[in-house]
mmCIF file of C-alpha atoms (C1' of nucleotides) in Angstrom:
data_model
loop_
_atom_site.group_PDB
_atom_site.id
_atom_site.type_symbol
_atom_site.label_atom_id
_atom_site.label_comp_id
_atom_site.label_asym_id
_atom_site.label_seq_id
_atom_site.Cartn_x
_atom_site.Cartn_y
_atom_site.Cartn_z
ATOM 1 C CA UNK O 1 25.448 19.068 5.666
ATOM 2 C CA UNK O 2 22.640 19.504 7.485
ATOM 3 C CA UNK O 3 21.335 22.983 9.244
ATOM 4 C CA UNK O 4 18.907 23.152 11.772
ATOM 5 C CA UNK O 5 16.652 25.227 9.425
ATOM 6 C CA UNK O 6 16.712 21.952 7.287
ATOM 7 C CA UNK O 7 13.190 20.092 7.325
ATOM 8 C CA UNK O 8 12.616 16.277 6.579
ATOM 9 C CA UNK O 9 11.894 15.382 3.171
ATOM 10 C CA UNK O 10 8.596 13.897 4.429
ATOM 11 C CA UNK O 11 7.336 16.542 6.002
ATOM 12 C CA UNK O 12 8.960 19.409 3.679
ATOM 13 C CA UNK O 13 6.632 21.885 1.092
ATOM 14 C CA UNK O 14 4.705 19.838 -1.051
ATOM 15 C CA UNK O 15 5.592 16.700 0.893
ATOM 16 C CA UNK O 16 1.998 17.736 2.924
ATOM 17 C CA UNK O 17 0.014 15.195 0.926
ATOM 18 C CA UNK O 18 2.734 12.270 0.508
ATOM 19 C CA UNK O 19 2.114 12.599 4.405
ATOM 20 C CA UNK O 20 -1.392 11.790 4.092
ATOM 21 C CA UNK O 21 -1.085 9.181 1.552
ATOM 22 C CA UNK O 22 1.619 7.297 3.955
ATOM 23 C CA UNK O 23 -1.043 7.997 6.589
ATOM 24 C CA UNK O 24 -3.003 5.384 4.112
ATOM 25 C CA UNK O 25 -0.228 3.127 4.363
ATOM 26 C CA UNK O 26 -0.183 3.124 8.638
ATOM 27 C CA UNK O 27 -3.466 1.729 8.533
ATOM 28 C CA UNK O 28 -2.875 -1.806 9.789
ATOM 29 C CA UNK O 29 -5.467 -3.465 7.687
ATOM 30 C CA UNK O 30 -4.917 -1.219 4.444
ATOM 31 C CA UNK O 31 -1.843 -2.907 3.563
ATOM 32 C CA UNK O 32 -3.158 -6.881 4.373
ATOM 33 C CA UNK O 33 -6.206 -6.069 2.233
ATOM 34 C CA UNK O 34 -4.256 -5.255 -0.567
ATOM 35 C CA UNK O 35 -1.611 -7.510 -0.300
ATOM 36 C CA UNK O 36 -4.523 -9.695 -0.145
ATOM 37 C CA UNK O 37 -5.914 -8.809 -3.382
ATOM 38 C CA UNK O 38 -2.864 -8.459 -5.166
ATOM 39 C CA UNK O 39 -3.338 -12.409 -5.702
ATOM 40 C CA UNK O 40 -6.527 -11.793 -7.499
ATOM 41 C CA UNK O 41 -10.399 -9.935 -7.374
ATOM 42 C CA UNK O 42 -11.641 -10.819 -4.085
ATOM 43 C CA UNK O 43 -15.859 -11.088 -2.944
ATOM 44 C CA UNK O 44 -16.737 -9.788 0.744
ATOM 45 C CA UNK O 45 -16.962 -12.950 2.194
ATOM 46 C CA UNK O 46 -13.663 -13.879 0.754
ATOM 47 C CA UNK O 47 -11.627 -10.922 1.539
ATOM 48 C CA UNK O 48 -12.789 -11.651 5.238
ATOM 49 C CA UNK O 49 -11.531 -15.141 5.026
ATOM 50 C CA UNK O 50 -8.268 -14.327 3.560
ATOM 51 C CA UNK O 51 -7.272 -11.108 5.895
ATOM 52 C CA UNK O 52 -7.298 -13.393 8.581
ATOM 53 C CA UNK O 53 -8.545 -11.234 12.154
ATOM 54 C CA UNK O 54 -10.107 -8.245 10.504
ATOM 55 C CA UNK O 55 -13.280 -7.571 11.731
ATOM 56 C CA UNK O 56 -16.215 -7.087 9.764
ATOM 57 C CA UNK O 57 -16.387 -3.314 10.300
ATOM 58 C CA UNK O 58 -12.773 -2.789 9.851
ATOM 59 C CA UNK O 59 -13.099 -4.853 6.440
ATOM 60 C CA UNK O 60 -15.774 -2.362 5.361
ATOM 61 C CA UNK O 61 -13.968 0.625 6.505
ATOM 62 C CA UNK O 62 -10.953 -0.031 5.046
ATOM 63 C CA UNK O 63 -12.655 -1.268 1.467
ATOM 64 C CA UNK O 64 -14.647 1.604 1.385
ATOM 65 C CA UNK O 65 -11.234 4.027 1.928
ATOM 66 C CA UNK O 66 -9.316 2.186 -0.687
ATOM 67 C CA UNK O 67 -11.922 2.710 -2.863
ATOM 68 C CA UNK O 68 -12.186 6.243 -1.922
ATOM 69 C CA UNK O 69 -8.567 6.512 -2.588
ATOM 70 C CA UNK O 70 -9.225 4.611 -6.477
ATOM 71 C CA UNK O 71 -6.558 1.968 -5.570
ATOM 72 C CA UNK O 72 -9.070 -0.880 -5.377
ATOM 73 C CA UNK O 73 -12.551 -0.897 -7.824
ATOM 74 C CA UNK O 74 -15.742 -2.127 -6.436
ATOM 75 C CA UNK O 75 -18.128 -4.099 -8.950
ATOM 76 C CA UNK O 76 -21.908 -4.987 -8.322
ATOM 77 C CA UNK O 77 -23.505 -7.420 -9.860
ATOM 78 C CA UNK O 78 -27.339 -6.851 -9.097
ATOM 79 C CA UNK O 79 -28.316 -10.827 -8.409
ATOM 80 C CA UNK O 80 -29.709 -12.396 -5.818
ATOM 81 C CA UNK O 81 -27.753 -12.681 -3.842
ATOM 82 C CA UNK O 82 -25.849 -9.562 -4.375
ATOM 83 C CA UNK O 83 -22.336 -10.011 -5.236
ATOM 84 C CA UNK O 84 -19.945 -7.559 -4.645
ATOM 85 C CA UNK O 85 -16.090 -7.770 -6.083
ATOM 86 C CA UNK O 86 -12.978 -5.854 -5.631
ATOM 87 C CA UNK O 87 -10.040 -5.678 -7.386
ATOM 88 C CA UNK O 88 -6.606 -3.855 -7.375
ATOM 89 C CA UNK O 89 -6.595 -0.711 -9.814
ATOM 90 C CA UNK O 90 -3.751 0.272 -11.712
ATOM 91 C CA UNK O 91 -2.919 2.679 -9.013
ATOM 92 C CA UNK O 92 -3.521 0.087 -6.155
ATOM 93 C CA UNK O 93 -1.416 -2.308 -7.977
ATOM 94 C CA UNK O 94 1.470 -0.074 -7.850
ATOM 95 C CA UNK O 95 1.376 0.503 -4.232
ATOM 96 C CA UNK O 96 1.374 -3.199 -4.071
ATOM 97 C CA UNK O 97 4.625 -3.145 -6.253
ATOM 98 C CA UNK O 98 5.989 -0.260 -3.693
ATOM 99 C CA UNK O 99 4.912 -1.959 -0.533
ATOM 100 C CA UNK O 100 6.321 -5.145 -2.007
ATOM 101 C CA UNK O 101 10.106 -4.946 -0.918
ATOM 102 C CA UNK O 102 8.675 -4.069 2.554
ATOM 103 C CA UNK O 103 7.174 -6.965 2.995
ATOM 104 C CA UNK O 104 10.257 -9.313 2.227
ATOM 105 C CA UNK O 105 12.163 -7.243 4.431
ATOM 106 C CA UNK O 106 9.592 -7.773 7.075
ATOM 107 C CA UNK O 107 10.074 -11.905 6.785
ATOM 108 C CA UNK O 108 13.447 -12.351 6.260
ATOM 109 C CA UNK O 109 13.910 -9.496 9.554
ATOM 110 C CA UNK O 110 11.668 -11.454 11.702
ATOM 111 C CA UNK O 111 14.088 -13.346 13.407
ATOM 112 C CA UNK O 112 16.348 -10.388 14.053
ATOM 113 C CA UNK O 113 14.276 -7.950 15.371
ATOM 114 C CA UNK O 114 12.523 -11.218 17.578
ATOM 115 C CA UNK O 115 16.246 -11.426 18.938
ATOM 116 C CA UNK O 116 16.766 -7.883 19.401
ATOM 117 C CA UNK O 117 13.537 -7.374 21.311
ATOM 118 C CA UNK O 118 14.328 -10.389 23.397
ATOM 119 C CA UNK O 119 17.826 -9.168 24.428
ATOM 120 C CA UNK O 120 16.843 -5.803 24.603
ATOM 121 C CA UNK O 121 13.928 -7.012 27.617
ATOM 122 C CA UNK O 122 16.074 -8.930 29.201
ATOM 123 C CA UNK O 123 18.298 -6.339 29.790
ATOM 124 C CA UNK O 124 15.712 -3.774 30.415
ATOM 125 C CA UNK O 125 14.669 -6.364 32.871
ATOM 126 C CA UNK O 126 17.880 -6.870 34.799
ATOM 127 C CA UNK O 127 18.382 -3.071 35.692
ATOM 128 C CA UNK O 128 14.766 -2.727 36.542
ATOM 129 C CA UNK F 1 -7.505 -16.904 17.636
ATOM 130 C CA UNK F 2 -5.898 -17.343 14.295
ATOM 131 C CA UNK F 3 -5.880 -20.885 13.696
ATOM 132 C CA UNK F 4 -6.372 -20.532 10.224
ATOM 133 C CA UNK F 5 -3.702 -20.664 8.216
ATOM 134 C CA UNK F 6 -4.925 -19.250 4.788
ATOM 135 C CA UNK F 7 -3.717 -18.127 1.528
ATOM 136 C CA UNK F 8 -2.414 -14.901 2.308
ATOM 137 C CA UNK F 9 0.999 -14.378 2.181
ATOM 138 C CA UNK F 10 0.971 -12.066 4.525
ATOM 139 C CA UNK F 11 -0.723 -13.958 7.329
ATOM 140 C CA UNK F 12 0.470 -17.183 6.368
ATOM 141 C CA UNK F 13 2.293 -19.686 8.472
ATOM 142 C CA UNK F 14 5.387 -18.658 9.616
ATOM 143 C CA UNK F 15 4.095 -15.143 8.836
ATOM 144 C CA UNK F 16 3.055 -14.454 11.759
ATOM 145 C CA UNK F 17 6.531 -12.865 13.210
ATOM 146 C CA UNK F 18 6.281 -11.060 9.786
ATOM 147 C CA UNK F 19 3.013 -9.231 10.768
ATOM 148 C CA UNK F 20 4.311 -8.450 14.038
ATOM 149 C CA UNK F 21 6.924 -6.206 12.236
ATOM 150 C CA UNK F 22 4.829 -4.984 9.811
ATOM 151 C CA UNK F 23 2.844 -3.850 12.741
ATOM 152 C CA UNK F 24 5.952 -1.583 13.516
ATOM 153 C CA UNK F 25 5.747 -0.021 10.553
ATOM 154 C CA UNK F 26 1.740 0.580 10.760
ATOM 155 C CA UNK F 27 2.827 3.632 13.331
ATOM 156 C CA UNK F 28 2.781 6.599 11.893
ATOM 157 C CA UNK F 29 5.840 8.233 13.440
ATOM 158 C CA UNK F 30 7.731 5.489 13.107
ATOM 159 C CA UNK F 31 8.674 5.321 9.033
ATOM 160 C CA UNK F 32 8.998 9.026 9.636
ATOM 161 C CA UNK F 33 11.889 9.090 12.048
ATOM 162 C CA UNK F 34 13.666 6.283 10.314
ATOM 163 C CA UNK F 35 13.204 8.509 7.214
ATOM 164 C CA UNK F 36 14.687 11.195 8.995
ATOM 165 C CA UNK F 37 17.747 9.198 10.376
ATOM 166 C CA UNK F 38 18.464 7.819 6.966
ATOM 167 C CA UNK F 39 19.890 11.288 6.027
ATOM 168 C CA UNK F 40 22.531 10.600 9.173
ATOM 169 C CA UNK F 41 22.483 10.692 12.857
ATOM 170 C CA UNK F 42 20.574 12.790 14.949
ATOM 171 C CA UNK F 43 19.742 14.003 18.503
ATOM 172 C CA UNK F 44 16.954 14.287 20.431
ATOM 173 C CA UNK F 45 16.074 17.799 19.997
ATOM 174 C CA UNK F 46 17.137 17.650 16.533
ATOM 175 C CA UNK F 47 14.889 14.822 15.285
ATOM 176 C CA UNK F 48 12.358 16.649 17.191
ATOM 177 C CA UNK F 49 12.825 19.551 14.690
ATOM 178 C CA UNK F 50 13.364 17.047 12.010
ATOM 179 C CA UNK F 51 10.138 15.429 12.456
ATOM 180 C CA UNK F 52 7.522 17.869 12.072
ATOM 181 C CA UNK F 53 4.700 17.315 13.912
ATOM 182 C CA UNK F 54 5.755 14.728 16.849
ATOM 183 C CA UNK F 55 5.582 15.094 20.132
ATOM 184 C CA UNK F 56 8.205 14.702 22.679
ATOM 185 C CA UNK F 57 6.150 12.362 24.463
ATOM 186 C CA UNK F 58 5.737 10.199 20.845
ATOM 187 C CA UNK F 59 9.160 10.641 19.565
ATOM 188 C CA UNK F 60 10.561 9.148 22.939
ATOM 189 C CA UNK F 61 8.235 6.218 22.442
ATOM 190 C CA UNK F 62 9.446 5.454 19.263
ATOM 191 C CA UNK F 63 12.811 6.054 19.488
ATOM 192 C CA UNK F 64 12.694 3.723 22.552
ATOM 193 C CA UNK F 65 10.974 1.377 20.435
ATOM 194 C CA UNK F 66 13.267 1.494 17.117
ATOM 195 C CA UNK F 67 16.121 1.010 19.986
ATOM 196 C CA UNK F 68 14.257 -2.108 21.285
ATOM 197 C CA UNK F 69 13.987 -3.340 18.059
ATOM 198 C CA UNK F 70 17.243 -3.130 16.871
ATOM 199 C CA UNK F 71 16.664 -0.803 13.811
ATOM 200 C CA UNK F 72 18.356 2.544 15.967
ATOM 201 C CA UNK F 73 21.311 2.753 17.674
ATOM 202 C CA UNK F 74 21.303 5.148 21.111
ATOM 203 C CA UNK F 75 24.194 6.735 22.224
ATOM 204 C CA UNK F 76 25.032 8.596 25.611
ATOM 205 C CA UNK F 77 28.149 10.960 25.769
ATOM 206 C CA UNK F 78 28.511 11.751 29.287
ATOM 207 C CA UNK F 79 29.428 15.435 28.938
ATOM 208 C CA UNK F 80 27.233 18.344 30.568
ATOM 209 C CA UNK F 81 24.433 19.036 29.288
ATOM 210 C CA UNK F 82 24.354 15.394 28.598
ATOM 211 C CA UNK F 83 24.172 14.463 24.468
ATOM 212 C CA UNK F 84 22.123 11.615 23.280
ATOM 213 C CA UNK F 85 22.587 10.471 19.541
ATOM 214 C CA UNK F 86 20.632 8.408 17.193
ATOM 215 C CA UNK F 87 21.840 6.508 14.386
ATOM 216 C CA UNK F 88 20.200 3.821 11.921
ATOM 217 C CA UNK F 89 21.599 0.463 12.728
ATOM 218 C CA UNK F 90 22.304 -1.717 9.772
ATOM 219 C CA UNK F 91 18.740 -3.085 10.107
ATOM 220 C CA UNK F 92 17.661 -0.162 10.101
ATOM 221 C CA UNK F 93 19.231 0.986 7.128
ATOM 222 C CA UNK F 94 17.640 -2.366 5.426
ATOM 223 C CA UNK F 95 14.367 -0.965 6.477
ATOM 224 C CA UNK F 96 15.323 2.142 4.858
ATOM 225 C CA UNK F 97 16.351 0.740 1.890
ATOM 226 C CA UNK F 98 13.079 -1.250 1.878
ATOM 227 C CA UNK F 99 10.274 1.281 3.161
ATOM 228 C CA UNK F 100 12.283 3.769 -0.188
ATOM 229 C CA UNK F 101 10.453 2.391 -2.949
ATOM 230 C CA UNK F 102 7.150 3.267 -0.951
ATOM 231 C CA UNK F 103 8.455 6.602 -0.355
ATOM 232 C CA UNK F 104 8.528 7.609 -3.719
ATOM 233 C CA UNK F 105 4.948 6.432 -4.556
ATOM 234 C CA UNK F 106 3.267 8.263 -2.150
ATOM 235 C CA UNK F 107 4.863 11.419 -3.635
ATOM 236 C CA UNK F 108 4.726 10.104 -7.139
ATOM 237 C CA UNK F 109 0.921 8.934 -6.225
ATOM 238 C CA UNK F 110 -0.361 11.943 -4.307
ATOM 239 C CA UNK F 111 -2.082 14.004 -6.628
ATOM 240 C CA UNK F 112 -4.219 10.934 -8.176
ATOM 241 C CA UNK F 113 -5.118 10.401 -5.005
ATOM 242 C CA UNK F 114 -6.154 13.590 -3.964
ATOM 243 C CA UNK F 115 -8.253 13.881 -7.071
ATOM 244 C CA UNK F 116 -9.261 10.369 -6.596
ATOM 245 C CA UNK F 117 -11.021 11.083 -3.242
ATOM 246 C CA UNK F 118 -12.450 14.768 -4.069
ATOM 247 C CA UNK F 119 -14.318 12.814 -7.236
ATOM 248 C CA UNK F 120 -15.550 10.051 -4.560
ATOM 249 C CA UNK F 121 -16.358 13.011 -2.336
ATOM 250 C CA UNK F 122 -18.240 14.778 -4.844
ATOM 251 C CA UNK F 123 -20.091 11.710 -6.189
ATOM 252 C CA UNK F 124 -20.724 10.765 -2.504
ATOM 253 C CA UNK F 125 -22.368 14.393 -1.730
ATOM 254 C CA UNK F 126 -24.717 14.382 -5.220
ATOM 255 C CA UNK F 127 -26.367 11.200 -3.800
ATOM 256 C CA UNK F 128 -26.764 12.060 -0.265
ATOM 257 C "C1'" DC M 1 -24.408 -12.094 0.871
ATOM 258 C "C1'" DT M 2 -23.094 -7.424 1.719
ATOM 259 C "C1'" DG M 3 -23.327 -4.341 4.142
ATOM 260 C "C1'" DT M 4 -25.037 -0.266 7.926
ATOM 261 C "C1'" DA M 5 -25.852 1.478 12.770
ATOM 262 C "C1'" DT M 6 -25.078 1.730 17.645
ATOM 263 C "C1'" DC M 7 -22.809 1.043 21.866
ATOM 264 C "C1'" DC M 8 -18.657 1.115 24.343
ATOM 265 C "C1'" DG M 9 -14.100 -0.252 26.293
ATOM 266 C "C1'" DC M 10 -9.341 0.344 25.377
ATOM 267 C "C1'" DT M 11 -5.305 2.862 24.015
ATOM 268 C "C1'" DG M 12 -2.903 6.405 21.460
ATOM 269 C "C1'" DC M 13 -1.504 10.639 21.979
ATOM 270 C "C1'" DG M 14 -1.138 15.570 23.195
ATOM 271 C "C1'" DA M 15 -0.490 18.815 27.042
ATOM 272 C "C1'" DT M 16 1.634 19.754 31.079
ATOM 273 C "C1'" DA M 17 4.744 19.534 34.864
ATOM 274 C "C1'" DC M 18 8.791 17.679 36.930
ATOM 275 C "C1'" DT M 19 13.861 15.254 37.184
ATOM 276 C "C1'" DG M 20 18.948 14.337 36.297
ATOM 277 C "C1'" DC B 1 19.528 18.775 26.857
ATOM 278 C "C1'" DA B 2 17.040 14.571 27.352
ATOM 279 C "C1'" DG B 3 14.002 12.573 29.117
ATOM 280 C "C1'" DT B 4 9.923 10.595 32.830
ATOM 281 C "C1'" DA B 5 5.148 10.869 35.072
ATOM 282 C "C1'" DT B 6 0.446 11.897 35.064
ATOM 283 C "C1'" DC B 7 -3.986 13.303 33.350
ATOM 284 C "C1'" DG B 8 -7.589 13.546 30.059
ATOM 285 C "C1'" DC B 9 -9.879 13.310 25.891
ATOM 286 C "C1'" DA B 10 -10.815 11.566 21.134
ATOM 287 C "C1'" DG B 11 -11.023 7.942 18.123
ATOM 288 C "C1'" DC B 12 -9.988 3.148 16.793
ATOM 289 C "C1'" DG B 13 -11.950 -0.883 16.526
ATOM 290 C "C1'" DG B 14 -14.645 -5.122 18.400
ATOM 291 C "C1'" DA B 15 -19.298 -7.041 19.367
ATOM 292 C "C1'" DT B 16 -23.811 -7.008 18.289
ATOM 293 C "C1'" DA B 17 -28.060 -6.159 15.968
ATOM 294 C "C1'" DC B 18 -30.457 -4.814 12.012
ATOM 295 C "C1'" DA B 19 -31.357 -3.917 6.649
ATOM 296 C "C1'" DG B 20 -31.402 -4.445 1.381
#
DNA sequence: CTGTATCCGCTGCGATACTG
DNA sequence: CAGTATCGCAGCGGATACAG
């Protein structure tokens, strides 16, 4: 049953801050960057080449809020030239284990939601 | 733009449809009101209540675009006043089903995170 | 190599008012 | 009740230039 008092789960008392941490989540690079380094410790450089389209800026934002987070580390080593290398935490891997079934359902739903977009235009297109 | 086809799984070839839907889920409201519709169908006004927070302006954006993509179902009894009800699709219960596991660990994660970002914050403000 | 700083266009989104 | 239309601002994010 559901009254109208009812509230969603999200959104209900102490569901405040899982808000914010799925807030992390709607980040459109937060998830690539970690998916990214789920494969391994990643430098700068690297992490640019691998999250293919992210900006530099966007690369540094979104490092720099993982890290603020403590779901990725970030390791100096003082040489020359500096090298800087993040990794997964234990807490960043888990959110990869989370987000994981997410992102099969996003490949093997492609197609579908390709089709149902399609049809949905075309029809959207014939009443127009 | 992205001719590179790279080692991310995410952003790999044939991945790029993939992103595309993970892109879907990168909106904020849009995980919500699945969330919301999980727990059974819903109208207008009531998801409105349901989802704390939206606007009507955002939820009919999404809902238009959950439609469009085949994850919601939208449907029109012609009474007076006139009743609009949405349900999950079956892809959209898949999403459900998928998105759960994330769910969880935000509430699960919440608190390290909080605590994780007050110690950046504080660490952050002694060096400033 | 690994960032930081600035400018700035684009769009997301809320507020408001109106329709069927 | 269930939307649509319009305006206006704030902030995301790209491009560029500079620094350690």
């Amino acid at each position: 049953m559901r009254a109208n008092s009812e509230i969603d789960p999200i959104c209900g008392p102490g569901g405040t801050r899982a808000r914010e941490v799925l807030d992390l989540v709607s980040d459109k690079w937060s998830l690539y960057v970690v998916a990214a380094l789920g494969q391994g410790p990643l430098r700068f450089s690297q992490a640019r080449r691998v999250v293919v389209g992210i900006s530099q800026r966007m690369l540094t934002v979104t490092l720099r809020r993982l890290v603020r987070d403590g779901l990725i580390s970030r390791t100096v080593t003082p040489t020359v030239p500096p090298q800087v290398t993040y990794a997964l935490t234990e807490t960043g891997h888990s959110l990869r284990l989370a987000v994981q079934p997410l992102i099969e359902w996003a490949f093997t739903t492609a197609d579908d939601i390709a089709v149902a977009r399609a049809a949905y235009d075309a029809q959207a297109e014939g009443q127009a």
